[in-house]
Coordinates of C-alpha atoms (C1' of nucleotides) in Angstrom, one line a residue:
Chain A
M1 CA 62.7 111.0 136.9
D2 CA 62.5 110.8 133.4
G3 CA 65.3 108.8 131.7
L4 CA 65.3 110.8 128.6
R5 CA 67.6 113.2 130.1
L6 CA 70.0 110.2 130.5
L7 CA 70.4 110.0 126.5
P8 CA 73.1 111.7 125.0
L9 CA 72.6 115.3 123.8
L10 CA 69.9 115.1 121.7
D11 CA 70.4 111.5 120.5
G12 CA 73.6 112.6 118.5
A13 CA 77.0 110.8 118.7
P14 CA 76.9 108.6 121.7
V15 CA 79.3 110.8 123.7
E16 CA 82.6 109.5 124.6
R17 CA 83.7 108.9 128.2
S18 CA 86.9 110.7 129.1
D19 CA 88.4 107.3 129.8
A20 CA 87.5 106.0 126.6
A21 CA 89.2 108.7 124.6
R22 CA 92.3 108.3 126.8
N23 CA 92.6 104.7 126.0
R24 CA 91.9 105.4 122.3
E25 CA 94.5 107.6 122.1
A26 CA 97.0 105.4 124.0
L27 CA 96.0 102.4 122.1
L28 CA 96.5 104.1 118.6
A29 CA 100.2 105.4 119.9
A30 CA 100.7 102.2 121.0
A31 CA 100.1 100.8 117.6
Q32 CA 101.5 103.2 115.6
E33 CA 104.7 102.6 117.4
L34 CA 104.7 99.0 117.1
V35 CA 104.1 99.4 113.5
S36 CA 106.9 101.9 112.9
R37 CA 109.4 99.8 115.1
C38 CA 109.1 96.4 114.2
G39 CA 106.6 96.4 111.4
V40 CA 103.0 95.6 110.9
E41 CA 103.5 91.6 111.7
A42 CA 104.4 92.8 115.3
V43 CA 101.2 94.4 115.8
T44 CA 99.5 91.9 117.9
M45 CA 96.5 92.7 119.8
D46 CA 98.1 91.4 123.0
A47 CA 101.1 93.6 122.4
V48 CA 99.3 96.5 121.8
A49 CA 97.4 96.1 124.9
A50 CA 100.0 95.5 127.0
R51 CA 102.0 98.5 125.6
A52 CA 99.1 100.8 126.3
G53 CA 98.4 99.4 129.4
V54 CA 95.1 98.0 129.0
G55 CA 93.4 94.9 128.8
K56 CA 92.8 93.0 125.7
G57 CA 88.9 93.7 126.1
T58 CA 89.4 97.5 125.5
V59 CA 91.2 97.3 122.3
Y60 CA 88.3 95.3 120.8
R61 CA 86.0 97.7 122.4
R62 CA 87.5 100.6 120.7
F63 CA 88.4 99.1 117.1
E64 CA 86.1 96.0 116.5
S65 CA 88.8 94.0 115.3
R66 CA 92.7 93.9 114.1
E67 CA 91.3 95.1 110.7
G68 CA 89.4 97.9 112.3
L69 CA 92.6 99.0 114.2
M70 CA 94.8 98.8 111.4
A71 CA 92.2 100.9 109.4
A72 CA 92.0 103.6 112.1
L73 CA 96.1 103.9 111.6
L74 CA 95.5 104.2 108.0
N75 CA 93.0 106.7 108.6
H76 CA 95.4 109.3 109.7
S77 CA 97.5 109.2 106.4
E78 CA 94.7 108.8 104.6
T79 CA 93.3 112.1 105.9
A80 CA 96.3 114.0 105.0
W81 CA 96.0 112.7 101.5
Q82 CA 92.5 113.6 101.1
A83 CA 93.2 117.3 102.3
S84 CA 96.0 117.4 99.6
V85 CA 93.4 116.3 97.0
L86 CA 90.7 118.5 98.3
S87 CA 92.9 121.7 98.8
G88 CA 96.5 121.0 98.1
P89 CA 98.8 122.4 95.2
P90 CA 97.5 121.5 91.5
P91 CA 97.8 119.6 89.5
L92 CA 96.4 117.1 92.5
G93 CA 94.5 119.8 93.9
P94 CA 92.2 122.2 92.4
G95 CA 93.4 124.9 89.9
A96 CA 94.5 122.4 87.1
P97 CA 92.3 121.3 84.5
P98 CA 90.1 118.0 85.5
L99 CA 92.0 115.6 83.3
E100 CA 95.3 116.7 84.7
R101 CA 94.0 116.5 87.9
L102 CA 92.9 112.9 87.4
L103 CA 96.2 111.7 85.8
A104 CA 97.8 113.3 89.0
F105 CA 95.3 111.6 91.2
G106 CA 96.4 108.1 89.9
H107 CA 99.7 108.7 90.2
S108 CA 99.4 109.9 93.9
R109 CA 96.9 107.1 94.9
M110 CA 99.2 104.7 93.3
E111 CA 102.3 106.0 95.4
T112 CA 100.3 105.9 98.6
N113 CA 98.8 102.4 98.0
L114 CA 102.2 101.0 97.5
L115 CA 103.8 103.1 100.4
H116 CA 101.3 101.7 103.2
G117 CA 100.9 98.3 101.4
D118 CA 101.1 96.1 104.3
L119 CA 99.0 98.3 106.6
I120 CA 96.4 98.3 103.9
Q121 CA 96.7 94.4 103.8
A122 CA 96.3 94.1 107.3
A123 CA 93.3 96.4 107.5
G124 CA 91.5 94.0 104.8
H125 CA 87.8 94.9 104.2
S126 CA 87.3 96.6 107.3
G127 CA 85.9 99.6 108.8
A128 CA 87.2 103.1 107.7
R129 CA 88.9 101.9 104.5
A130 CA 85.4 100.7 103.0
F131 CA 84.0 104.0 104.2
A132 CA 86.8 107.0 104.0
A133 CA 89.1 106.0 101.4
V134 CA 87.2 103.9 98.8
S135 CA 84.2 106.2 98.8
F136 CA 86.1 109.5 99.0
A137 CA 88.1 108.0 96.1
A138 CA 85.1 107.2 94.2
M139 CA 83.6 110.5 94.9
H140 CA 86.4 112.4 93.6
V141 CA 86.8 110.4 90.3
R142 CA 83.1 110.7 89.6
Y143 CA 83.8 114.4 90.0
L144 CA 86.3 115.0 87.8
L145 CA 84.8 112.6 84.9
N146 CA 81.9 114.8 85.0
E147 CA 83.9 117.8 85.0
I148 CA 85.8 116.5 82.0
G149 CA 82.4 115.9 80.2
V150 CA 82.7 112.0 79.9
C151 CA 79.5 110.4 78.7
G152 CA 78.2 106.9 80.0
D153 CA 77.7 105.2 83.3
I154 CA 80.1 107.1 85.5
P155 CA 79.9 105.2 88.6
I156 CA 80.8 102.1 86.6
L157 CA 83.5 103.8 84.8
T158 CA 85.0 105.2 88.0
T159 CA 85.1 101.6 89.4
A160 CA 86.8 100.4 86.3
L161 CA 89.4 103.4 86.6
L162 CA 89.9 102.7 90.2
A163 CA 90.3 99.3 90.2
P164 CA 93.7 98.9 88.7
L165 CA 94.8 101.3 91.5
E166 CA 94.0 99.1 94.1
Q167 CA 96.9 97.6 96.4
V168 CA 96.3 94.1 95.5
I169 CA 96.7 94.8 91.8
L170 CA 99.8 97.2 92.1
Q171 CA 101.3 94.6 94.5
Q172 CA 101.0 91.8 91.9
Q173 CA 102.5 94.2 89.1
T174 CA 105.3 95.5 91.1
H175 CA 106.6 92.5 93.1
I176 CA 105.5 89.3 91.1
E177 CA 105.5 90.9 87.4
Q178 CA 108.4 92.9 88.3
L179 CA 107.0 95.9 86.4
P180 CA 108.7 99.3 86.9
L181 CA 106.7 101.9 88.6
D182 CA 107.1 104.2 85.5
R183 CA 105.6 102.0 83.2
I184 CA 102.7 101.1 85.7
R185 CA 102.2 104.9 85.5
R186 CA 102.0 105.5 81.9
G187 CA 99.6 102.7 81.9
W188 CA 97.4 104.7 83.7
D189 CA 97.8 107.7 81.8
D190 CA 97.1 105.6 78.8
L191 CA 93.9 104.0 80.5
V192 CA 92.6 107.4 81.5
R193 CA 93.2 108.7 77.9
R194 CA 91.5 105.8 76.2
V195 CA 88.5 105.9 78.5
V196 CA 88.1 109.6 78.4
T197 CA 88.3 110.0 74.7
A198 CA 86.1 107.3 73.3
D199 CA 82.8 108.3 71.8
P200 CA 79.9 108.1 74.0
P201 CA 78.1 104.6 73.8
D202 CA 75.0 104.4 71.5
S203 CA 72.6 104.7 74.3
V204 CA 73.2 106.9 77.1
D205 CA 70.4 106.5 79.6
V206 CA 72.1 105.5 82.6
V207 CA 72.4 108.1 85.5
A208 CA 74.4 107.9 88.6
P209 CA 71.9 107.1 91.4
Chain B
M1 CA 125.5 51.2 96.0
D2 CA 124.7 54.5 94.3
G3 CA 122.0 56.6 96.0
L4 CA 121.0 58.0 92.4
R5 CA 118.7 55.1 91.8
L6 CA 116.7 56.3 94.8
L7 CA 116.0 59.5 93.1
P8 CA 112.6 60.0 91.5
L9 CA 112.6 59.3 87.8
L10 CA 114.9 61.1 86.1
D11 CA 114.4 64.0 88.8
G12 CA 111.0 65.1 87.7
A13 CA 108.1 65.3 90.0
P14 CA 109.1 64.0 93.4
V15 CA 107.0 61.0 92.9
E16 CA 103.6 60.6 95.2
R17 CA 103.4 57.8 97.5
S18 CA 100.2 55.7 97.4
D19 CA 99.2 56.6 100.8
A20 CA 99.9 60.3 100.1
A21 CA 97.6 60.4 97.2
R22 CA 94.6 58.3 98.8
N23 CA 94.7 61.0 101.8
R24 CA 95.0 63.6 99.3
E25 CA 91.8 62.4 97.6
A26 CA 90.0 61.7 101.0
L27 CA 91.0 65.5 102.1
L28 CA 89.8 66.9 99.1
A29 CA 86.5 65.2 99.2
A30 CA 86.2 66.1 102.6
A31 CA 86.8 69.5 102.4
Q32 CA 84.5 69.6 99.4
E33 CA 81.4 68.1 101.1
L34 CA 82.0 70.3 104.2
V35 CA 82.0 73.4 102.0
S36 CA 78.9 72.2 100.0
R37 CA 76.8 71.3 103.3
C38 CA 77.8 74.0 105.7
G39 CA 79.3 76.8 103.7
V40 CA 83.2 77.6 103.4
E41 CA 83.0 79.1 107.1
A42 CA 82.9 75.4 108.4
V43 CA 85.9 74.3 106.8
T44 CA 87.9 73.9 109.5
M45 CA 91.4 72.3 109.3
D46 CA 90.8 70.0 112.1
A47 CA 87.3 69.1 110.7
V48 CA 88.4 68.3 107.4
A49 CA 91.4 66.3 109.0
A50 CA 88.8 64.6 111.1
R51 CA 86.2 63.9 108.6
A52 CA 89.0 62.3 106.3
G53 CA 90.1 60.3 109.3
V54 CA 93.6 61.7 109.1
G55 CA 95.9 63.8 111.3
K56 CA 95.9 67.3 111.0
G57 CA 99.7 67.4 110.4
T58 CA 98.7 65.5 107.1
V59 CA 96.5 68.4 105.7
Y60 CA 99.2 70.8 106.2
R61 CA 101.5 68.3 104.6
R62 CA 99.5 68.1 101.2
F63 CA 98.0 71.8 101.1
E64 CA 100.6 74.2 102.8
S65 CA 97.7 76.0 104.5
R66 CA 94.0 76.7 104.9
E67 CA 94.2 79.2 101.9
G68 CA 96.1 76.4 100.0
L69 CA 93.4 74.1 100.6
M70 CA 90.7 76.5 99.1
A71 CA 93.1 77.2 96.5
A72 CA 93.0 73.4 95.5
L73 CA 89.2 73.1 95.7
L74 CA 88.8 76.2 93.2
N75 CA 90.9 74.5 91.1
H76 CA 88.7 72.1 90.1
S77 CA 86.0 74.3 88.6
E78 CA 88.8 76.8 87.3
T79 CA 90.0 73.8 85.4
A80 CA 86.6 73.5 83.8
W81 CA 86.2 77.0 83.1
Q82 CA 89.9 77.2 81.2
A83 CA 88.4 74.3 79.0
S84 CA 85.4 76.1 78.0
V85 CA 87.4 79.1 77.4
L86 CA 90.0 77.2 75.4
S87 CA 87.7 74.6 73.5
G88 CA 84.1 75.5 74.4
P89 CA 81.5 76.8 72.2
P90 CA 81.7 80.4 70.9
P91 CA 81.5 83.1 71.8
L92 CA 83.6 82.4 74.8
G93 CA 85.4 79.5 73.2
P94 CA 87.4 79.6 69.8
G95 CA 85.3 80.5 66.3
A96 CA 83.9 83.9 67.4
P97 CA 85.8 87.2 66.4
P98 CA 88.1 88.2 69.3
L99 CA 86.0 91.2 70.3
E100 CA 83.2 89.1 70.8
R101 CA 85.2 86.6 72.8
L102 CA 86.6 89.3 75.0
L103 CA 83.2 90.6 76.0
A104 CA 81.8 87.0 76.6
F105 CA 85.1 86.3 78.7
G106 CA 84.3 89.2 80.7
H107 CA 81.0 87.9 81.6
S108 CA 81.9 84.6 82.1
R109 CA 84.5 85.5 84.4
M110 CA 82.3 87.8 86.4
E111 CA 79.8 84.8 87.1
T112 CA 82.4 82.3 88.0
N113 CA 84.0 85.2 90.2
L114 CA 80.9 85.9 92.0
L115 CA 79.6 82.1 92.1
H116 CA 82.8 81.2 93.9
G117 CA 83.0 84.2 95.9
D118 CA 83.4 83.3 99.3
L119 CA 85.8 80.3 98.1
I120 CA 88.1 82.8 96.4
Q121 CA 88.1 85.2 99.4
A122 CA 89.1 82.2 101.5
A123 CA 91.7 81.1 99.0
G124 CA 93.4 84.7 99.3
H125 CA 96.7 85.2 97.7
S126 CA 97.6 81.6 98.1
G127 CA 98.8 79.0 95.7
A128 CA 97.0 78.1 92.6
R129 CA 95.0 81.1 92.3
A130 CA 98.1 83.3 91.7
F131 CA 99.4 80.8 89.3
A132 CA 96.5 79.0 87.6
A133 CA 93.6 81.3 87.4
V134 CA 95.4 85.0 87.3
S135 CA 98.0 83.9 84.7
F136 CA 95.6 82.0 82.4
A137 CA 93.2 84.8 82.2
A138 CA 95.9 87.4 81.6
M139 CA 97.3 85.1 79.2
H140 CA 94.1 84.7 77.2
V141 CA 93.4 88.6 77.3
R142 CA 96.8 89.3 76.1
Y143 CA 96.1 87.0 73.4
L144 CA 92.5 88.6 72.2
L145 CA 94.0 91.8 72.5
N146 CA 96.6 91.0 70.0
E147 CA 94.2 89.4 67.7
I148 CA 91.9 92.5 67.8
G149 CA 95.1 94.6 67.1
V150 CA 94.9 96.6 69.8
C151 CA 98.2 98.9 70.3
G152 CA 99.8 100.1 73.2
D153 CA 101.3 98.2 76.5
I154 CA 99.4 95.1 76.2
P155 CA 100.4 93.7 79.5
I156 CA 99.5 96.8 81.4
L157 CA 96.2 97.1 79.5
T158 CA 95.1 93.5 80.4
T159 CA 95.8 94.2 83.8
A160 CA 93.4 97.3 83.6
L161 CA 90.8 95.2 82.0
L162 CA 91.3 92.4 84.5
A163 CA 91.4 94.4 87.6
P164 CA 87.4 95.4 87.4
L165 CA 86.7 91.7 87.0
E166 CA 88.3 90.7 90.6
Q167 CA 86.1 89.3 93.1
V168 CA 86.8 92.0 95.6
I169 CA 85.6 94.6 93.1
L170 CA 82.4 92.7 91.9
Q171 CA 81.6 92.0 95.8
Q172 CA 81.7 95.7 96.6
Q173 CA 79.6 96.7 93.6
T174 CA 77.0 94.1 93.8
H175 CA 76.8 93.8 97.6
I176 CA 77.6 97.1 99.0
E177 CA 76.7 99.5 95.9
Q178 CA 73.8 97.0 95.4
L179 CA 74.4 97.7 91.4
P180 CA 72.6 95.1 89.2
L181 CA 74.3 92.5 87.3
D182 CA 73.2 93.7 84.0
R183 CA 74.5 97.0 84.4
I184 CA 77.8 95.9 85.6
R185 CA 78.0 93.6 82.4
R186 CA 77.2 96.5 80.4
G187 CA 79.9 98.6 82.1
W188 CA 82.5 95.8 80.8
D189 CA 81.3 95.9 77.7
D190 CA 81.6 99.5 77.5
L191 CA 85.1 99.5 79.3
V192 CA 86.4 97.0 76.6
R193 CA 84.9 99.2 73.5
R194 CA 86.6 102.3 74.9
V195 CA 89.9 100.6 75.8
V196 CA 89.9 98.5 72.1
T197 CA 88.6 101.7 70.0
A198 CA 90.9 104.1 71.1
D199 CA 93.8 105.5 68.8
P200 CA 97.1 104.3 69.8
P201 CA 99.2 106.5 72.1
D202 CA 101.7 108.8 70.6
S203 CA 104.7 106.7 71.0
V204 CA 104.2 102.9 71.1
D205 CA 107.5 101.4 71.9
V206 CA 106.6 99.1 74.9
V207 CA 106.7 95.8 74.0
A208 CA 105.3 92.8 75.9
P209 CA 108.3 90.9 77.9
Chain C
dA1 C1' 77.9 115.3 148.3
dT2 C1' 75.8 111.1 146.8
dA3 C1' 73.1 107.6 144.5
dG4 C1' 72.2 105.2 140.4
dA5 C1' 72.9 103.7 135.6
dA6 C1' 75.4 103.4 131.7
dA7 C1' 79.4 102.7 129.7
dG8 C1' 84.0 101.0 130.1
dC9 C1' 87.1 97.7 131.7
dG10 C1' 90.2 93.7 132.1
dG11 C1' 91.8 89.1 131.7
dA12 C1' 90.3 84.5 131.9
dC13 C1' 88.6 81.8 128.2
dC14 C1' 87.6 79.4 123.6
dA15 C1' 88.6 78.2 118.7
dC16 C1' 91.5 77.8 115.0
dA17 C1' 95.6 78.0 112.1
dG18 C1' 100.1 76.4 112.0
dT19 C1' 104.5 73.8 114.0
dC20 C1' 107.3 70.0 115.7
dC21 C1' 108.9 65.5 116.6
dG22 C1' 108.7 60.6 117.7
dT23 C1' 106.5 56.8 115.2
dT24 C1' 104.8 54.3 111.2
dT25 C1' 104.7 52.9 106.6
dA26 C1' 105.6 52.4 101.5
dG27 C1' 108.5 51.4 98.4
dT28 C1' 113.6 49.6 96.9
dC29 C1' 117.8 46.7 96.6
dC30 C1' 119.6 42.6 98.1
Chain D
dG1 C1' 111.5 37.6 102.3
dG2 C1' 114.1 41.0 105.2
dA3 C1' 116.8 45.2 105.8
dC4 C1' 117.0 50.0 105.1
dT5 C1' 115.6 54.9 103.8
dA6 C1' 112.8 58.4 102.8
dA7 C1' 108.7 59.9 103.0
dA8 C1' 104.2 60.5 105.2
dC9 C1' 101.8 60.3 109.4
dG10 C1' 99.3 62.0 113.9
dG11 C1' 98.2 64.4 117.5
dA12 C1' 100.3 67.3 121.2
dC13 C1' 101.5 72.1 121.4
dT14 C1' 101.5 77.0 120.6
dG15 C1' 100.7 81.6 119.2
dT16 C1' 96.8 85.0 118.2
dG17 C1' 92.3 86.6 117.1
dG18 C1' 88.2 87.4 119.4
dT19 C1' 84.3 86.8 123.3
dC20 C1' 82.5 87.0 127.7
dC21 C1' 81.2 88.5 132.1
dG22 C1' 81.7 90.2 136.6
dC23 C1' 84.0 94.7 138.4
dT24 C1' 85.0 99.6 138.0
dT25 C1' 84.6 104.2 136.5
dT26 C1' 82.4 108.3 134.7
dC27 C1' 78.8 111.2 134.5
dT28 C1' 74.3 113.1 135.6
dA29 C1' 70.6 114.4 138.6
dT30 C1' 69.0 115.5 143.0

DNA sequence: ATAGAAAGCGGACCACAGTCCGTTTAGTCC
DNA sequence: GGACTAAACGGACTGTGGTCCGCTTTCTAT
């Protein structure tokens, strides 16, 4: 008699129905295959739906938009990467001094961003990337800067360090300006060194929110 | 008898026919009006064509794509901005010491990038922006860094400084992280200070190409 | 087992970016 | 002025992202 019982367990996650889960798997698999067989371009919403044997509406129900679908695909590799940052071997993972970890972090992120270039671009500003990737990277860099003992507005400095690692920027440097990856990597090391070793600004009263 | 006479004056610009010129004007005006009356979203290729009283094909003939059209719109304000950098009053224009010019440059670019946010986004990687805007800004920053006497890989440092001024990054900071503009501005000043005042790296053998 | 309700499903449908090609027009040369 | 050519034009057409809504499936409660 009370409709409350119908609500998902204690109001937590809206529970996922079995067919929904099955379809999500199928869609991700279909998309993955399409992207690895014919490139990102070929990943058409109709194509994915057809290959997964579902209607187009279903694709949009699971993943908001095309960008959302791409973001979901990205999340797989992204998660693996996060794991290697959090618990992989040094210097990327824990164990090395924070400055070395920061340098390794930059090189690693540079590589993955270039590796998944077109996927990242196709994902655009959507979904999980704005959440997972960006905020994780920011969190980690903030943490390392704190460990190193850098003074100043850490969140802003973090953005400044992360910005040149963004796919768009790297793309520009490698594809248009034709800079060798090596040089870009040295550039990162240099940038970090400059940011980290500078004297603190006159007034340091800004605190991370 | 010789077809050479038919070629445009000494092979320079492919000469623009009068109707073509007229239509370009009309299209730009139509687009400009649409964007300022109904926002960038409303700038549909059909809408622009209709308002300008031409066919859709004509729009695509003049401006490659929607992004191209947006880039063309941007170019107007961009040109004015470039003028104020090259010959406006200090500290943005010439007359102030280079460090102050660099700081002012950042503030100014930040403002215009935020002001034309959606237009920039709609222009994407297209046409004139990749040319005019980006390369002009890069040129100017390289020049200022040289004037200041900064050592190291100037092109790479330039990219590192320019990256956090990109629209995408600023958008993220202001709209998602809700950071006040003031703080971002101070962040720029701090970043410049750190980059500029650091000791030169051990080996400085990289030269701008 | 069965009924009821919410969640999920599918594919027709719409809007818009971008293409194509037969027709028109602006210049040029005699 | 008239003929000729290359450029420009226009709008029908296509492909794809995204929406909508009537139908189906799953799950829960009895």
